[in-house]
PDB file of N, CA, C and O in Angstrom:
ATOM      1  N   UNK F   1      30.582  29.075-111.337  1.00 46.00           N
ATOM      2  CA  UNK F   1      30.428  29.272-112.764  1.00 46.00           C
ATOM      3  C   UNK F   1      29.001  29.724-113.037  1.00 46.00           C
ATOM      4  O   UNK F   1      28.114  29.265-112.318  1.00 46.00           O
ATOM      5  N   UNK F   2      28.734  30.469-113.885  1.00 48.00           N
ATOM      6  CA  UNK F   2      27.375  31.291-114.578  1.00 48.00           C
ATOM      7  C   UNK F   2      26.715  30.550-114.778  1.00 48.00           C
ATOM      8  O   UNK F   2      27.258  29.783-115.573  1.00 48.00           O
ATOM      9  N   UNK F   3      25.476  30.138-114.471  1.00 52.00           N
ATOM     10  CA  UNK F   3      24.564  29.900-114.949  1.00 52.00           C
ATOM     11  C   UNK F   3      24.544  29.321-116.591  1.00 52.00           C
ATOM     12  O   UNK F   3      25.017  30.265-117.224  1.00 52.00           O
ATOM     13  N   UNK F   4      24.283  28.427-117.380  1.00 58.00           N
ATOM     14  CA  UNK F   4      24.478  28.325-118.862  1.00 58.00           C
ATOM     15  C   UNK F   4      25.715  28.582-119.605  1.00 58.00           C
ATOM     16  O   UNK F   4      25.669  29.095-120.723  1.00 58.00           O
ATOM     17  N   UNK F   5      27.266  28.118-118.814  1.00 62.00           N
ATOM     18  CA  UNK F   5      28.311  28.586-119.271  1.00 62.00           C
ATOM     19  C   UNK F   5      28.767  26.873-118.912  1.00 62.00           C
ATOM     20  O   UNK F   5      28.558  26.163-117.929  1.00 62.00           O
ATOM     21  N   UNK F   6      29.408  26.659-120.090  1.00 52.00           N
ATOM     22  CA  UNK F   6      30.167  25.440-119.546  1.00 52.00           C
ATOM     23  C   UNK F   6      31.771  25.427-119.242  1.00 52.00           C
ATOM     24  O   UNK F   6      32.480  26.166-119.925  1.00 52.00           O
ATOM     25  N   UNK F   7      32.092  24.982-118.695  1.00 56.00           N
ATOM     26  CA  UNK F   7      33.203  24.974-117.922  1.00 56.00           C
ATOM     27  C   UNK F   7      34.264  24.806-119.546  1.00 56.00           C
ATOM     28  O   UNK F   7      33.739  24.542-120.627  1.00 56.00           O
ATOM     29  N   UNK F   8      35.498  24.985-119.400  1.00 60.00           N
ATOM     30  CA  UNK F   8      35.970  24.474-120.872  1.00 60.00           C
ATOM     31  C   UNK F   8      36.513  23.161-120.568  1.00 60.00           C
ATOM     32  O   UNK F   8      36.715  22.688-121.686  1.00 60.00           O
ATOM     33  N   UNK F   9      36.985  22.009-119.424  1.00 56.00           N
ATOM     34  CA  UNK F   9      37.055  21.101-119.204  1.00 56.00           C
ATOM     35  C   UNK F   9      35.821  19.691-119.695  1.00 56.00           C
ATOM     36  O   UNK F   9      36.031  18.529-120.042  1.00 56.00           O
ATOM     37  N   UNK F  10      34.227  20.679-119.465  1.00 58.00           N
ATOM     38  CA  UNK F  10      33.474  20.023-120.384  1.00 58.00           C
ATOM     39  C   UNK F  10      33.600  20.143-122.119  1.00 58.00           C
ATOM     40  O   UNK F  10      33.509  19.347-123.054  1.00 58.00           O
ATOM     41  N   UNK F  11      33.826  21.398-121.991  1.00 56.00           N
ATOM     42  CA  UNK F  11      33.455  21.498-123.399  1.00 56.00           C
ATOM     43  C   UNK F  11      35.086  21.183-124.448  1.00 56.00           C
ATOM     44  O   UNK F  11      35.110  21.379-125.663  1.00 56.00           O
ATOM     45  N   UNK F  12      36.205  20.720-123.705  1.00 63.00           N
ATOM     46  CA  UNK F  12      37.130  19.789-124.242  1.00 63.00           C
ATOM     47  C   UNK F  12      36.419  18.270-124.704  1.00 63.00           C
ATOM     48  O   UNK F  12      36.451  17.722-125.806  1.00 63.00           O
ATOM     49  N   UNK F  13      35.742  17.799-123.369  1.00 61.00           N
ATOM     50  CA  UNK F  13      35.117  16.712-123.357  1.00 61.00           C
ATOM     51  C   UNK F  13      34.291  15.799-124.723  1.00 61.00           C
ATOM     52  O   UNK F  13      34.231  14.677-125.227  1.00 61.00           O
ATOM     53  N   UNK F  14      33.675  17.368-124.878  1.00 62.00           N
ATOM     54  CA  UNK F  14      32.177  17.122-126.098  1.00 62.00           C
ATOM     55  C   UNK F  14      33.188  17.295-127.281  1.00 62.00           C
ATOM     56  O   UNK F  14      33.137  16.365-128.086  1.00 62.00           O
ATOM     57  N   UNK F  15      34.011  18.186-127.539  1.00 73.00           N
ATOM     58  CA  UNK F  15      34.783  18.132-128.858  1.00 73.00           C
ATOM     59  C   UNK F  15      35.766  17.338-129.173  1.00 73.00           C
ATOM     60  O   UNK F  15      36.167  17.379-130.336  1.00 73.00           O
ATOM     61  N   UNK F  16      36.476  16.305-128.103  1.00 84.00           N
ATOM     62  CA  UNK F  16      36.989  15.186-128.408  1.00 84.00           C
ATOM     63  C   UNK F  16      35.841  13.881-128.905  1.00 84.00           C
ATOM     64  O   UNK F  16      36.049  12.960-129.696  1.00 84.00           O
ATOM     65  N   UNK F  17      34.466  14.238-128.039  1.00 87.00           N
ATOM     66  CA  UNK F  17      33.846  13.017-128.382  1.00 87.00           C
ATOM     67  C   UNK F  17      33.459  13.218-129.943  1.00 87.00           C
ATOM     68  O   UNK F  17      33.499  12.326-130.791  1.00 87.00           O
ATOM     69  N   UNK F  18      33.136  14.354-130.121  1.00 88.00           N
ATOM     70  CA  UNK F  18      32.435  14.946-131.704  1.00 88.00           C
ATOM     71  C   UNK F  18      33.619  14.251-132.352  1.00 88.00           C
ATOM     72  O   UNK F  18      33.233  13.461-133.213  1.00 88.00           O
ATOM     73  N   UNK F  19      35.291  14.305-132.175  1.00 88.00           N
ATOM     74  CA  UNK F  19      36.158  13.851-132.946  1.00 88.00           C
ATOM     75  C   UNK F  19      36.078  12.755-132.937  1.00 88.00           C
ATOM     76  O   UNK F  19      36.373  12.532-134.112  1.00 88.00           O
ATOM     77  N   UNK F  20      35.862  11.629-132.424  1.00 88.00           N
ATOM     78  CA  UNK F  20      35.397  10.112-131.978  1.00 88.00           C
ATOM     79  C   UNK F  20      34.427  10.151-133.262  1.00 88.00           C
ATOM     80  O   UNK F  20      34.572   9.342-134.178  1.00 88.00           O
ATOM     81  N   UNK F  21      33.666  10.905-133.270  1.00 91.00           N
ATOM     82  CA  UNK F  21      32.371  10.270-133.951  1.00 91.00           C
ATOM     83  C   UNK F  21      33.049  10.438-135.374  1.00 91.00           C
ATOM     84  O   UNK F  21      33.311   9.514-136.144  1.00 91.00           O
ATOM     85  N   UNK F  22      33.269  11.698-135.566  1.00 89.00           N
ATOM     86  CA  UNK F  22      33.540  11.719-136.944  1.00 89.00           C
ATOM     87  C   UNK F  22      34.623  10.595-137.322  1.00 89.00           C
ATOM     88  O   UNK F  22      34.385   9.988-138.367  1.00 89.00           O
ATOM     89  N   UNK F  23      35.739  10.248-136.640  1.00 88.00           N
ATOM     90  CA  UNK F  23      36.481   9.373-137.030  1.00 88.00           C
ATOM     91  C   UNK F  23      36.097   7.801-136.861  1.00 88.00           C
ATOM     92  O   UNK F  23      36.853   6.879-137.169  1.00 88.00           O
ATOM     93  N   UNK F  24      34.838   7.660-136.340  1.00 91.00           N
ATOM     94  CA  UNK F  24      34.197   6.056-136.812  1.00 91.00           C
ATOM     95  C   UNK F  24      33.757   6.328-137.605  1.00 91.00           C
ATOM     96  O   UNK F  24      34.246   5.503-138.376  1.00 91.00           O
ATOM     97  N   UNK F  25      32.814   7.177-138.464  1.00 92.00           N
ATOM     98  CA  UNK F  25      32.530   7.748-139.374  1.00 92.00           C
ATOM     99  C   UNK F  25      32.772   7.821-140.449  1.00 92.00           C
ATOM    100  O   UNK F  25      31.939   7.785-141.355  1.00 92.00           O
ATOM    101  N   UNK F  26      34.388   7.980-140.622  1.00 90.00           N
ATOM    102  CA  UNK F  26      35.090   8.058-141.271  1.00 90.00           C
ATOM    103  C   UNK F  26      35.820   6.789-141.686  1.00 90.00           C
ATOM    104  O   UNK F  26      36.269   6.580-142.813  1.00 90.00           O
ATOM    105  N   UNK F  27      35.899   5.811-140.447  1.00 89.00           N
ATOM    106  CA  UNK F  27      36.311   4.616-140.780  1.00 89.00           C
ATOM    107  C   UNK F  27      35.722   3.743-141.385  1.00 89.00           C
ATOM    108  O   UNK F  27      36.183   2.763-141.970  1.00 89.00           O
ATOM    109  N   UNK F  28      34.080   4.273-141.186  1.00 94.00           N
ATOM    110  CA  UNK F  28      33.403   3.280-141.529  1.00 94.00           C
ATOM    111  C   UNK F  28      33.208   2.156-141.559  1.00 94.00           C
ATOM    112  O   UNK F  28      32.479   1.740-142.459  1.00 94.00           O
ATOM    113  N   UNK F  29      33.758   1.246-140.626  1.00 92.00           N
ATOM    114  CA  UNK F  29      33.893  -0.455-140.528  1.00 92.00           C
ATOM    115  C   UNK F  29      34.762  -0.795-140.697  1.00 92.00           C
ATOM    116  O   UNK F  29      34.998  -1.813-140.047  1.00 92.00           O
ATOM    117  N   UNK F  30      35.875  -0.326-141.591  1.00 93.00           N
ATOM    118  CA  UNK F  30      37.115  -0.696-142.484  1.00 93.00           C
ATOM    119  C   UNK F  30      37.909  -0.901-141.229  1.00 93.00           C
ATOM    120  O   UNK F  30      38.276  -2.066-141.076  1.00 93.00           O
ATOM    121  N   UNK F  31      38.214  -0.173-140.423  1.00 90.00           N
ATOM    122  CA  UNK F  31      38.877  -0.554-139.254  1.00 90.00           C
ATOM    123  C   UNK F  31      38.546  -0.596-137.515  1.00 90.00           C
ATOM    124  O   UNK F  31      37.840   0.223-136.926  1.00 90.00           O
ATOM    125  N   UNK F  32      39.027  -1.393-137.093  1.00 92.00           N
ATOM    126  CA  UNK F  32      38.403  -1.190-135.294  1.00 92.00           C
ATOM    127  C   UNK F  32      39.105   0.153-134.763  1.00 92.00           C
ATOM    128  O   UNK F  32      40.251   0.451-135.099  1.00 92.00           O
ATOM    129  N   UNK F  33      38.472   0.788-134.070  1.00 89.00           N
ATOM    130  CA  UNK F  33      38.479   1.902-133.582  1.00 89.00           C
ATOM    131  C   UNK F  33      38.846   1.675-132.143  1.00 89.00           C
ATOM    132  O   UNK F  33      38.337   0.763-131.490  1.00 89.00           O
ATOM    133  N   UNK F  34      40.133   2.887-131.433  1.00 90.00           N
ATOM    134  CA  UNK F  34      40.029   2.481-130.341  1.00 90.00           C
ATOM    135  C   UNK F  34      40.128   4.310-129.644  1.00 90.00           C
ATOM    136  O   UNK F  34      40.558   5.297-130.241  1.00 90.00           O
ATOM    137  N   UNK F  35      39.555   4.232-128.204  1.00 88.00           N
ATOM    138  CA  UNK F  35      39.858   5.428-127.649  1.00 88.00           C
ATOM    139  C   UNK F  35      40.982   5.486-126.447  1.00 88.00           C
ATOM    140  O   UNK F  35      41.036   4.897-125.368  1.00 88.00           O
ATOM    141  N   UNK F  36      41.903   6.488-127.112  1.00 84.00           N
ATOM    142  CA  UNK F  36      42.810   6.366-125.673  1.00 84.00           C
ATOM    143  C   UNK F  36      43.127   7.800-125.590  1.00 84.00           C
ATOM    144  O   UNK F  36      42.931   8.599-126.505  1.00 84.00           O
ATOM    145  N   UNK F  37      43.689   8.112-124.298  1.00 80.00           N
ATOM    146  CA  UNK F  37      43.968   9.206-123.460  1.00 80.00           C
ATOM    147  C   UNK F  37      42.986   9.592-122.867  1.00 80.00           C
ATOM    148  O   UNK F  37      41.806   9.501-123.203  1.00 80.00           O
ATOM    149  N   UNK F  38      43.664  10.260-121.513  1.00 78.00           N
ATOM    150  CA  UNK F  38      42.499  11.055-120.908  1.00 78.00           C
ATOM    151  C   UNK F  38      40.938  10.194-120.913  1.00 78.00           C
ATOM    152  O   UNK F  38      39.822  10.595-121.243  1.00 78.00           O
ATOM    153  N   UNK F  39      41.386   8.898-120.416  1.00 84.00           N
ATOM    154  CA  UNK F  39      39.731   7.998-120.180  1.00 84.00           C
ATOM    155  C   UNK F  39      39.968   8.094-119.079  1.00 84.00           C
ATOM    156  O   UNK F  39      41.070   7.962-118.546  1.00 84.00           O
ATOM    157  N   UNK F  40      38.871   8.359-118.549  1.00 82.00           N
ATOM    158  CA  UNK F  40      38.632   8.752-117.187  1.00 82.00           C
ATOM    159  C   UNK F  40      36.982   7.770-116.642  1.00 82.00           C
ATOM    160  O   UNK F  40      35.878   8.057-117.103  1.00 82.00           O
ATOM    161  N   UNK F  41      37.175   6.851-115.802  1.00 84.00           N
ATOM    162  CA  UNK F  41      36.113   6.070-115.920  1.00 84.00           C
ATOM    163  C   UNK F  41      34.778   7.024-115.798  1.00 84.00           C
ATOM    164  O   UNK F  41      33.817   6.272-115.956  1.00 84.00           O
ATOM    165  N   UNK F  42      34.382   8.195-115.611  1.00 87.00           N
ATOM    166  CA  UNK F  42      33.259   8.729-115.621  1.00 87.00           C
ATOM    167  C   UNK F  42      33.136   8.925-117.208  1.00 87.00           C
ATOM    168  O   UNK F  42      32.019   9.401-117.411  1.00 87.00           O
ATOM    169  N   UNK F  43      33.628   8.803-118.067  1.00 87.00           N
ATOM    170  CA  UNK F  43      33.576   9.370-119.538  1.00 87.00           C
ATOM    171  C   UNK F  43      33.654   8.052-120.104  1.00 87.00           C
ATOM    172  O   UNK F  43      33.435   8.065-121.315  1.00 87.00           O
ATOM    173  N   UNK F  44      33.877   6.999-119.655  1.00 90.00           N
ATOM    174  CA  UNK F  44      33.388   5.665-120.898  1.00 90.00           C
ATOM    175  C   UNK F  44      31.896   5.485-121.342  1.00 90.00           C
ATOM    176  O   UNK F  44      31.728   4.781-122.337  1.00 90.00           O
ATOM    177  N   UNK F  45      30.900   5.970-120.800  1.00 93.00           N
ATOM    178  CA  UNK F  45      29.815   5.844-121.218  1.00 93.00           C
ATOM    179  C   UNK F  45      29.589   6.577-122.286  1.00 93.00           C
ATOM    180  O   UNK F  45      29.068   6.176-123.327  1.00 93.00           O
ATOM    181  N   UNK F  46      30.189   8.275-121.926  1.00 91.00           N
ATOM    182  CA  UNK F  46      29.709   9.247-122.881  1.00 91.00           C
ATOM    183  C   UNK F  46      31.090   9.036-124.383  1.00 91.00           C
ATOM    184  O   UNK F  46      31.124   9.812-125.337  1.00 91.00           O
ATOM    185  N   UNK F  47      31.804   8.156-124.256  1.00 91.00           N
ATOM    186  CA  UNK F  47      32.599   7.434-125.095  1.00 91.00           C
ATOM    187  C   UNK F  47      32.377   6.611-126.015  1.00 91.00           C
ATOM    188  O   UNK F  47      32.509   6.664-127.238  1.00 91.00           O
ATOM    189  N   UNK F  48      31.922   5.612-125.101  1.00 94.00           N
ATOM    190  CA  UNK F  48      30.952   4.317-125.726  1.00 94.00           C
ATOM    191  C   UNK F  48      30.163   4.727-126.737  1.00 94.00           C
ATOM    192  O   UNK F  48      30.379   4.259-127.855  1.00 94.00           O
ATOM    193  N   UNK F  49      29.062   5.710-126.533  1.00 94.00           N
ATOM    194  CA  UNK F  49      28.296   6.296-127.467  1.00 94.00           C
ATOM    195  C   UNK F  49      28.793   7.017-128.868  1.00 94.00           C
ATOM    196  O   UNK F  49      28.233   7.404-129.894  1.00 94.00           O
ATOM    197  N   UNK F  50      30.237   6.989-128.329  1.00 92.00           N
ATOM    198  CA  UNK F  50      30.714   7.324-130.328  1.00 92.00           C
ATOM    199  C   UNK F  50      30.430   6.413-131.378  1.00 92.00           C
ATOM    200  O   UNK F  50      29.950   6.361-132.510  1.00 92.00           O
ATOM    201  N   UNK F  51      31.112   5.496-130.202  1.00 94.00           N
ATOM    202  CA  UNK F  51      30.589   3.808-131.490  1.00 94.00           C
ATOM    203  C   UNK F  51      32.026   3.507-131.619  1.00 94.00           C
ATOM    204  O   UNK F  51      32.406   2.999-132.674  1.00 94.00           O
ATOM    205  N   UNK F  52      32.933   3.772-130.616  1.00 91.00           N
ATOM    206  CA  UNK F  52      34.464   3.198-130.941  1.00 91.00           C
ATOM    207  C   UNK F  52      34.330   1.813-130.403  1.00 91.00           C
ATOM    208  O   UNK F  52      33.561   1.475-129.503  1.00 91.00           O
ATOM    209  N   UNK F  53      35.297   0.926-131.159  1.00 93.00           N
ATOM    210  CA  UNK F  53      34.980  -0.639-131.128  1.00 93.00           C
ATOM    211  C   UNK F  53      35.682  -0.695-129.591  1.00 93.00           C
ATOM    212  O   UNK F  53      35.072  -1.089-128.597  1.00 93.00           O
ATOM    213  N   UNK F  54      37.001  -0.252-129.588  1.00 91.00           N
ATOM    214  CA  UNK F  54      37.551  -0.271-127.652  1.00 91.00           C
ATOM    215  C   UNK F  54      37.971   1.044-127.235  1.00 91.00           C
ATOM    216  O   UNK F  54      38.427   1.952-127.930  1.00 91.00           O
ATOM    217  N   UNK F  55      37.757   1.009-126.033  1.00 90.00           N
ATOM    218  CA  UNK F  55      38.320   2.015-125.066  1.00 90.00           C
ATOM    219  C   UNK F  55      39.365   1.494-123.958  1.00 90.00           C
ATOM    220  O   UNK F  55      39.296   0.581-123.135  1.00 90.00           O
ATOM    221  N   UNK F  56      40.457   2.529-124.297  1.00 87.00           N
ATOM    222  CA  UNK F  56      41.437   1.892-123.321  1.00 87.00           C
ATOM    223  C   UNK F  56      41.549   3.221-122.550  1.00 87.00           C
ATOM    224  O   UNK F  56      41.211   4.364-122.859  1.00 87.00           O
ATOM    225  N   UNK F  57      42.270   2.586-121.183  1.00 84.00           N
ATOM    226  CA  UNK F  57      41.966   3.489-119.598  1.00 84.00           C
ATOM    227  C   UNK F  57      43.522   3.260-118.932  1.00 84.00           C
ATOM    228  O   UNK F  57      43.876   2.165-118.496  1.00 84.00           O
ATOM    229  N   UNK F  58      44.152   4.134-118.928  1.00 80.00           N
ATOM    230  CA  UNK F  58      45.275   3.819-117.878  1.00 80.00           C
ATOM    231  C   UNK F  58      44.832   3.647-116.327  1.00 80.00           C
ATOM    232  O   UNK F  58      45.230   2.763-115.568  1.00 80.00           O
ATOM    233  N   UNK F  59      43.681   4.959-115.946  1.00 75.00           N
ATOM    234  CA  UNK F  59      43.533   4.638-114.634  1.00 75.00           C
ATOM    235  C   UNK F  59      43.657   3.622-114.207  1.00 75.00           C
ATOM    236  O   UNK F  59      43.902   3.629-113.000  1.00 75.00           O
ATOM    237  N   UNK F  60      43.591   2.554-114.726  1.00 69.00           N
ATOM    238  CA  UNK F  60      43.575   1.229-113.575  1.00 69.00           C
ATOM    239  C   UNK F  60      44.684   0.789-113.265  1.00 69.00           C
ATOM    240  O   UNK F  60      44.800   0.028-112.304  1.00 69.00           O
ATOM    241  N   UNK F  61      45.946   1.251-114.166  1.00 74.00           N
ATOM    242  CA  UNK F  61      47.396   0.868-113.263  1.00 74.00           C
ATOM    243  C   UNK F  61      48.040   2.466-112.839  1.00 74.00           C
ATOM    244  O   UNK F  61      49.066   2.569-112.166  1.00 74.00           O
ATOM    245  N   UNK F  62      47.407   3.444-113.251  1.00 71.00           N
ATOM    246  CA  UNK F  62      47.979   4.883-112.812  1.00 71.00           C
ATOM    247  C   UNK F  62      47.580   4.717-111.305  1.00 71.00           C
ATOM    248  O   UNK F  62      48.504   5.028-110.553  1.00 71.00           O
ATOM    249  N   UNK F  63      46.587   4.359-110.762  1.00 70.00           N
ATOM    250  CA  UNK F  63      46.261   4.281-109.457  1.00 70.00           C
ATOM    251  C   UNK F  63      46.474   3.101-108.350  1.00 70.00           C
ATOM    252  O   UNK F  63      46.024   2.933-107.217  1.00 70.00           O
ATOM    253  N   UNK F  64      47.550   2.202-109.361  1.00 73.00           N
ATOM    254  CA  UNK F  64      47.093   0.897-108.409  1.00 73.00           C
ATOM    255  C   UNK F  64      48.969   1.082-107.397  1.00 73.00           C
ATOM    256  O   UNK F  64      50.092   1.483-107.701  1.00 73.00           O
ATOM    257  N   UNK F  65      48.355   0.558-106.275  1.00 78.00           N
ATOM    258  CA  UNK F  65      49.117   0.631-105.154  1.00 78.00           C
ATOM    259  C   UNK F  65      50.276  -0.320-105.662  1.00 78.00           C
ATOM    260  O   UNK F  65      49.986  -1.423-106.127  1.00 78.00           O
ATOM    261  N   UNK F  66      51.838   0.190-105.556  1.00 79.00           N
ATOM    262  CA  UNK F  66      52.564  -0.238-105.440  1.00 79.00           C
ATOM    263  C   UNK F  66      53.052  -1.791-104.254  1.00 79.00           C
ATOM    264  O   UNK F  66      52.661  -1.781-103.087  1.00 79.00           O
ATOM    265  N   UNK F  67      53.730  -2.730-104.691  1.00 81.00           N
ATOM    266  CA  UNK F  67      53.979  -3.436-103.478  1.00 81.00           C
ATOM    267  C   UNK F  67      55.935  -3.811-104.023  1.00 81.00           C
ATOM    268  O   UNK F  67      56.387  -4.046-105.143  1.00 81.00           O
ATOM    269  N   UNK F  68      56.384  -3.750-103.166  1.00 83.00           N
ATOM    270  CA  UNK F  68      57.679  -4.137-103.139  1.00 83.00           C
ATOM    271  C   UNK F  68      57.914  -5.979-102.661  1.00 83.00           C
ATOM    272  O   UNK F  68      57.522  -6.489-101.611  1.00 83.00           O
ATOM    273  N   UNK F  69      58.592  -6.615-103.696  1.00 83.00           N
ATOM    274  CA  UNK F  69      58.102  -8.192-103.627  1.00 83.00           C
ATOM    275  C   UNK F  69      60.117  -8.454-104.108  1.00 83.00           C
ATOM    276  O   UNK F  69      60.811  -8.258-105.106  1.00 83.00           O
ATOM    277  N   UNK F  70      60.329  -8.973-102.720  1.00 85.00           N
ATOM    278  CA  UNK F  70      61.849  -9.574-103.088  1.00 85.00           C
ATOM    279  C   UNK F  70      61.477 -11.346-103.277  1.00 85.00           C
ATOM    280  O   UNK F  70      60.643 -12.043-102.699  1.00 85.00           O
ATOM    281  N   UNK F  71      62.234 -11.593-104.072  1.00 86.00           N
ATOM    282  CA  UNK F  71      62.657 -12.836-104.568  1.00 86.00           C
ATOM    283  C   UNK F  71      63.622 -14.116-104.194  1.00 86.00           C
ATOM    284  O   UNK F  71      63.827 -15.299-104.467  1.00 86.00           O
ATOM    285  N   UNK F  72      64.198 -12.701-103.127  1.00 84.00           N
ATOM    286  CA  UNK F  72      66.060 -13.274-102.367  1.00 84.00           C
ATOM    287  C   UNK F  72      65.606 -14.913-101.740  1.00 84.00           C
ATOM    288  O   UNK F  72      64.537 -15.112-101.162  1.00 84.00           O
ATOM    289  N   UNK F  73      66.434 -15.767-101.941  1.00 80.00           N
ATOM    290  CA  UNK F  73      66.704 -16.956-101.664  1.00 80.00           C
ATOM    291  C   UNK F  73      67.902 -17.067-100.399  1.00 80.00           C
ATOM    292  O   UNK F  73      68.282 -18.169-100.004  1.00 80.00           O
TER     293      UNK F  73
END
């Protein structure tokens, strides 16, 4: 990629967070704010910084290893 060109995967990134902001913003306190989709644990920080009260993450059961558990008696 060019030099001073951002990828559009970032620049999805920055215009969901810009939407974050405006919509605490908008809530103004009146309600807790939460972020979901597409959390990707490298992006809770740059998340966090909207000022949403929670962030929710599927990764942590999208990735978790299956186990097969019988019960049979």
């Amino acid at each position: 990629m060019a030099q001073g060109k951002m990828s559009p995967l970032r620049a999805r990134m920055i215009e969901d967070n810009d939407m974050l902001r405006e919509a605490v913003v908008m809530v103004d306190g009146r309600l807790k704010t939460d972020a979901s989709g597409n959390v990707k644990l490298d992006r809770i920080a740059s998340i966090t910084a909207t000022g949403v009260d929670y962030i929710s993450s599927g990764v942590l059961t999208h990735s978790a290893r299956t186990v097969d558990l019988g019960l049979d008696i």
